[in-house]
Coordinates of C-alpha atoms in Angstrom, one line a residue:
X1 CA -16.3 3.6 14.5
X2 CA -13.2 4.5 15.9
X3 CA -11.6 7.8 17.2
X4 CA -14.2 9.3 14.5
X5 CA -12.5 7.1 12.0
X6 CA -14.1 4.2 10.6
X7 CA -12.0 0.4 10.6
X8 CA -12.6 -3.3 9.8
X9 CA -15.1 -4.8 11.9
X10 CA -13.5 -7.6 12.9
X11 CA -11.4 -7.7 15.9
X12 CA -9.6 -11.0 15.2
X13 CA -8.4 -9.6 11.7
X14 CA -7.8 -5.4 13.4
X15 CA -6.2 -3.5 10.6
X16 CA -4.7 -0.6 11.8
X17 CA -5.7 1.5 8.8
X18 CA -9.0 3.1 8.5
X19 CA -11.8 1.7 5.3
X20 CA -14.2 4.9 5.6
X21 CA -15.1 7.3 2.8
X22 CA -11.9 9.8 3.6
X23 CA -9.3 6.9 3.1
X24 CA -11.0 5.0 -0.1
X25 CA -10.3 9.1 -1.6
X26 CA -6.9 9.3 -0.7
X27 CA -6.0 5.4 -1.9
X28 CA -7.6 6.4 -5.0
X29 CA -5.2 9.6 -5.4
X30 CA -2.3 7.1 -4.3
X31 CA -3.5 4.9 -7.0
X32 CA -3.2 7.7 -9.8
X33 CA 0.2 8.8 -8.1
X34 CA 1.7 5.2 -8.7
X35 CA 0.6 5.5 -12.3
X36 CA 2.6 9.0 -12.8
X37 CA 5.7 7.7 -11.0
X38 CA 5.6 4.4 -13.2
X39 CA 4.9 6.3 -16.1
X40 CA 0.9 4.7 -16.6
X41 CA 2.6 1.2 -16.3
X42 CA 0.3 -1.0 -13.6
X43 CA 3.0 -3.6 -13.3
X44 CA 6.6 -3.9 -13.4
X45 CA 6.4 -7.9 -14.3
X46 CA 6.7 -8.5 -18.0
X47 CA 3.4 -10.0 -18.5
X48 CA 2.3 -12.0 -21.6
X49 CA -0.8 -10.5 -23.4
X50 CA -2.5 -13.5 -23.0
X51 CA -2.5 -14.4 -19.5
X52 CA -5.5 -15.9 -17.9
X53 CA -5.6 -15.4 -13.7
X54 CA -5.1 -11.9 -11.6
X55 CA -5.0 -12.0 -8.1
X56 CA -4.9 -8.1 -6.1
X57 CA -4.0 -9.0 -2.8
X58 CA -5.1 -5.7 -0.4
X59 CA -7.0 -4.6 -3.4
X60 CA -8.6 -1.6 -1.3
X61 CA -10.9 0.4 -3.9
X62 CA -10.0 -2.1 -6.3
X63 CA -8.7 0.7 -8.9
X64 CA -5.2 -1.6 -9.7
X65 CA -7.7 -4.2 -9.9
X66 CA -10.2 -2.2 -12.3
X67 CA -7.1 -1.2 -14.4
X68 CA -5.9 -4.3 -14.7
X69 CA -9.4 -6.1 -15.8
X70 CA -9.4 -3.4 -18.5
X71 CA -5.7 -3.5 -19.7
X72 CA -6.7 -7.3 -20.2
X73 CA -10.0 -8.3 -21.1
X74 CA -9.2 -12.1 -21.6
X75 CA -8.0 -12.4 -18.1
X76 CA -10.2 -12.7 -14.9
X77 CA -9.0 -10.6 -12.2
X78 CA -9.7 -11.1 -8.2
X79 CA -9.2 -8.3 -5.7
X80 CA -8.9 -9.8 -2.0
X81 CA -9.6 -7.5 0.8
X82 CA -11.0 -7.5 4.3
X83 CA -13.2 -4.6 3.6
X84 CA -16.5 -4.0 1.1
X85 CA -15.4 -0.6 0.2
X86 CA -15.1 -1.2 -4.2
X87 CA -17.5 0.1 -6.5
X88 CA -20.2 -2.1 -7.9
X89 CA -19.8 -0.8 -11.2
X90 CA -16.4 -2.8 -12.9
X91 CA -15.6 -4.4 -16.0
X92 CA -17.2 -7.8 -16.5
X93 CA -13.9 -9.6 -15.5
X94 CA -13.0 -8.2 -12.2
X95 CA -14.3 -9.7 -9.1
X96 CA -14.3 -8.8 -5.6
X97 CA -13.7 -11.0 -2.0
X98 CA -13.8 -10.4 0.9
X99 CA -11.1 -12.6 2.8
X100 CA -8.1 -12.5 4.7
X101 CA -4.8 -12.6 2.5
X102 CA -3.3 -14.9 5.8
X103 CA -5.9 -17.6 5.8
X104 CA -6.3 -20.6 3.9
X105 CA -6.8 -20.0 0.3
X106 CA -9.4 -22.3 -1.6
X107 CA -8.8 -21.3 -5.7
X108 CA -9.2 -23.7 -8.1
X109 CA -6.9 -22.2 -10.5
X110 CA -3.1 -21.0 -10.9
X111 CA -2.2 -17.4 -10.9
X112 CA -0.3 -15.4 -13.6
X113 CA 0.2 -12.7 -11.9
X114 CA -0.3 -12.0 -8.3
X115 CA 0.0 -8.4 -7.0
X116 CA 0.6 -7.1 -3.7
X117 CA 1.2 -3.0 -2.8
X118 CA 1.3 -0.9 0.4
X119 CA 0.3 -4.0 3.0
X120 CA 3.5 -2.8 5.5
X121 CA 1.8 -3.0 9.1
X122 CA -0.7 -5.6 7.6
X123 CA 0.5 -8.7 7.5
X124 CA 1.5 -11.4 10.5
X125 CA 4.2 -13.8 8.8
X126 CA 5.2 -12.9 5.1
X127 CA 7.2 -15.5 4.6
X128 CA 3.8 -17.8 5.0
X129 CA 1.6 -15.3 2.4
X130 CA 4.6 -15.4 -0.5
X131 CA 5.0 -19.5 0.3
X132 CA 1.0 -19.3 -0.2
X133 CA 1.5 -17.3 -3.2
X134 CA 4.2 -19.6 -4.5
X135 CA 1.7 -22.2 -4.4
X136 CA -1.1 -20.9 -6.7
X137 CA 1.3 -19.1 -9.1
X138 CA 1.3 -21.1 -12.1
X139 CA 5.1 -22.0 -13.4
X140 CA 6.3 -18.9 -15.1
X141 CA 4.0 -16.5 -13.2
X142 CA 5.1 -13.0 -11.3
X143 CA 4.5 -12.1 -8.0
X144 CA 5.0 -8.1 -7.8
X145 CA 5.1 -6.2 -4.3
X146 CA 5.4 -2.7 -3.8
X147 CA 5.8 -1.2 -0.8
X148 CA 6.8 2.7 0.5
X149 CA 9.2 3.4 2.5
X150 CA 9.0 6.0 5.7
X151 CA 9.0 9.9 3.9
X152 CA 11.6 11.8 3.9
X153 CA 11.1 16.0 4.7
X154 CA 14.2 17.8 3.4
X155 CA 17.1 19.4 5.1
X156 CA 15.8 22.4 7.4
X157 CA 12.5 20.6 8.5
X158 CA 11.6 20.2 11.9
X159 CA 12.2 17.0 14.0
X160 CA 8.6 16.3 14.7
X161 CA 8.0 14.2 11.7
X162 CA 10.9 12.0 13.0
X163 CA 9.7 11.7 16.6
X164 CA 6.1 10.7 15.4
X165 CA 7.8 8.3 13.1
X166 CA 9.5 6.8 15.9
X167 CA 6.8 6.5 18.2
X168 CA 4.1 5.2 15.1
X169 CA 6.6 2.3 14.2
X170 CA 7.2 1.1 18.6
X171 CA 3.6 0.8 18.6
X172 CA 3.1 -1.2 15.2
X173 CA 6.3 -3.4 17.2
X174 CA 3.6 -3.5 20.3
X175 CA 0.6 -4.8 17.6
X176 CA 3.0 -7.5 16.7
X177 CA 2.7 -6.2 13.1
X178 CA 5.9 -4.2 12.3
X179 CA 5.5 -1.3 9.9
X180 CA 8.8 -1.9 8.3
X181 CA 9.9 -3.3 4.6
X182 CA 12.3 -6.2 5.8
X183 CA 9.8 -8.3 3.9
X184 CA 11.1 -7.5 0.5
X185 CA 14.6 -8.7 1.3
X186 CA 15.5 -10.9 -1.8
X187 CA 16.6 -13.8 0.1
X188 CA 12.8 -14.0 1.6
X189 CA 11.9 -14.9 -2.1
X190 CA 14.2 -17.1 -3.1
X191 CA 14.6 -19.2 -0.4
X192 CA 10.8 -20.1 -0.7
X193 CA 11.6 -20.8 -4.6
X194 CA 11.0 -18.1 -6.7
X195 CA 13.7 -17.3 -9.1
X196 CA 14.6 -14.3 -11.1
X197 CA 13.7 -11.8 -8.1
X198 CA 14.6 -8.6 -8.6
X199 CA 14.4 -5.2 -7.2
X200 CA 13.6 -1.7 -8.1
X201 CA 14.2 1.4 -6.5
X202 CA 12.1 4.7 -7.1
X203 CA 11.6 7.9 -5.3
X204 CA 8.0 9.7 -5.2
X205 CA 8.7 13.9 -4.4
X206 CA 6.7 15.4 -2.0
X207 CA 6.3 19.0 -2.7
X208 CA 8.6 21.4 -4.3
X209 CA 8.4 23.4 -6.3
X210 CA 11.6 23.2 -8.1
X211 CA 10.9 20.4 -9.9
X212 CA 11.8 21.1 -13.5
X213 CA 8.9 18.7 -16.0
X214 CA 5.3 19.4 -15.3
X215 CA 4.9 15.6 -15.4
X216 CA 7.2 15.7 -11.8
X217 CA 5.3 18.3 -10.6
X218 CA 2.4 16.4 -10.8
X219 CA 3.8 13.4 -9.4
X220 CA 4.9 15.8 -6.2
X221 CA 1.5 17.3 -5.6
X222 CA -0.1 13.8 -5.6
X223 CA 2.9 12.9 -3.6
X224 CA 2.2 15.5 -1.1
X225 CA -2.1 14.7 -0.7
X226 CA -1.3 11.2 -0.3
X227 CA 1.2 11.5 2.7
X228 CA -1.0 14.2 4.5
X229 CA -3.9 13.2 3.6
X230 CA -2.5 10.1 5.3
X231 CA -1.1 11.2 8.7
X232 CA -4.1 10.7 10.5
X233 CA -5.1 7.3 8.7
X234 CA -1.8 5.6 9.4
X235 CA -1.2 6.9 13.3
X236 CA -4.7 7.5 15.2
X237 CA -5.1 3.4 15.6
X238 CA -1.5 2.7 16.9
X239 CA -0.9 5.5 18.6
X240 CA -4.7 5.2 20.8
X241 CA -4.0 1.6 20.7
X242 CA -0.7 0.6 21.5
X243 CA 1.3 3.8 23.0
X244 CA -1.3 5.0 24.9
X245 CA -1.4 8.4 23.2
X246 CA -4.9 10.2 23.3
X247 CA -6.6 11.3 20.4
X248 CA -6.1 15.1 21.3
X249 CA -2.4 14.3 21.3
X250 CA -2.5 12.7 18.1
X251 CA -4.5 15.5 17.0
X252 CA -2.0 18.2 18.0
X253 CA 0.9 16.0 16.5
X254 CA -0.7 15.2 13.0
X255 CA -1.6 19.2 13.0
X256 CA 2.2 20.1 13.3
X257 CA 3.7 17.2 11.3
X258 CA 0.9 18.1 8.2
X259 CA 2.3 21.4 8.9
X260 CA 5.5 20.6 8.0
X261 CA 5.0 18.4 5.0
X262 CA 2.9 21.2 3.8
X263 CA 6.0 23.7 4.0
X264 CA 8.1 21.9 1.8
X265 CA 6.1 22.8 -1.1
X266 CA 7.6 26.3 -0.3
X267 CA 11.5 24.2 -0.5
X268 CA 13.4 23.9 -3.8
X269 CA 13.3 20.0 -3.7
X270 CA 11.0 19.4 -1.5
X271 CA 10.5 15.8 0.3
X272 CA 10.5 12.7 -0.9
X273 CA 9.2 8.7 -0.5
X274 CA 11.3 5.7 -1.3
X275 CA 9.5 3.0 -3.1

């Protein structure tokens, strides 16, 4: 335990996010919101119906990983994460490891499709982990990574979701694990060797009730749990750690920035996430 919070017990492999009960709710809403926003599609990659290997890299709760097993029952899927925090009770073909996405990997087999979302903050050397990917993908096979980029409020907000902002991304600099998405540059991808890269572009609302389908509506309320819900989870450990912040001040700053998200369900358009 941690600042109340609890975190990966490994020192060597410190993840800045939290693995207790409170986060494996909110990932699970985050999971449901990336289903809305993709319109119940798990996957962007345009995967055969009979492919054979699944590999969730950060798999968290495991609920892409659950989904995925389900949506294709010929296929065995593996969800790598640090932390023991997925149900026991899955489909026959999902399995569960715990490892560290930056080490060695020792599979036997070749990868169809190997998925990656919301790592940002989690990884030492991308490069490395997409060469390592490259390497158990079998020819033909996707590699899909999703990441969010930093929320937006709307015009009229206060400044104190910037200034945290600010401050939460010098201290991930400090870790040595920049929160930023300079990973997904294109170039990254192909100069390892993949080929057909391509990028999408969405935005998840946060709030707002001015939305006009109740399908968006949706999509902002889940929008809105899974950034406040998230405040706390995402800044307590780099702020404590590495910009020597105490926890009342993160307290006091994660009270007033909620505060603000919160508000813009009270704003025609509300705020918004790019993903």
């Amino acid at each position: 335990m941690e600042n109340g919070r609890r975190y990966h017990s490994n020192e060597k492999d410190a993840y800045f996010m939290p693995n207790d009960e409170r986060e494996a709710d909110r990932l699970t809403v985050s999971h449901q919101m990336h289903l809305t926003l993709l319109s119940g599609r798990l996957h962007l990659a345009p995967l055969p119906d009979n492919i054979s290997y699944i590999l969730d890299i950060g798999t968290g709760t495991g609920d892409w990983a659950i989904d995925m097993a389900e949506a294709f029952p010929n296929a065995e899927v593996i969800g790598m994460d640090l932390s023991v925090i997925q149900p026991n009770a899955v489909p026959a073909n999902v399995y569960f490891e715990v490892e560290n996405a930056e080490g060695e990997w020792e599979y036997t087999q070749e990868f169809d499709h190997i998925y990656i979302r919301d790592l940002c903050g989690a990884i030492d050397d991308w490069p490395a982990l997409y060469a390592q990917a490259f390497k158990f993908l079998k020819p033909g096979g996707y590699i899909e990574v999703v990441e969010h980029d930093e929320p937006e409020l709307p015009e009229g907000g206060s400044g104190r979701a910037k200034d945290l902002k600010e401050t939460f991304f010098a201290a991930c600099a400090a870790s040595g694990r920049p929160y930023n998405t300079e990973h997904l540059a294109e170039n990254i991808f192909r100069d390892i060797g993949f080929a057909d890269v391509e990028s999408h572009r969405f935005e998840m609302p946060i709030g707002g009730p001015g939305l006009h389908s109740e399908d968006e509506k949706w999509l902002a309320k889940l929008g809105l749990v899974t950034v406040t819900d998230g405040i706390e989870a995402f800044v307590l450990r780099p702020l404590t750690r590495w910009a020597g912040w105490s926890v009342e001040q993160v307290n006091e700053i994660v009270k007033n920035v909620t505060e603000d998200f919160m508000a813009t369900s009270d704003l025609p358009s509300g705020g918004y996430t790019p993903m």
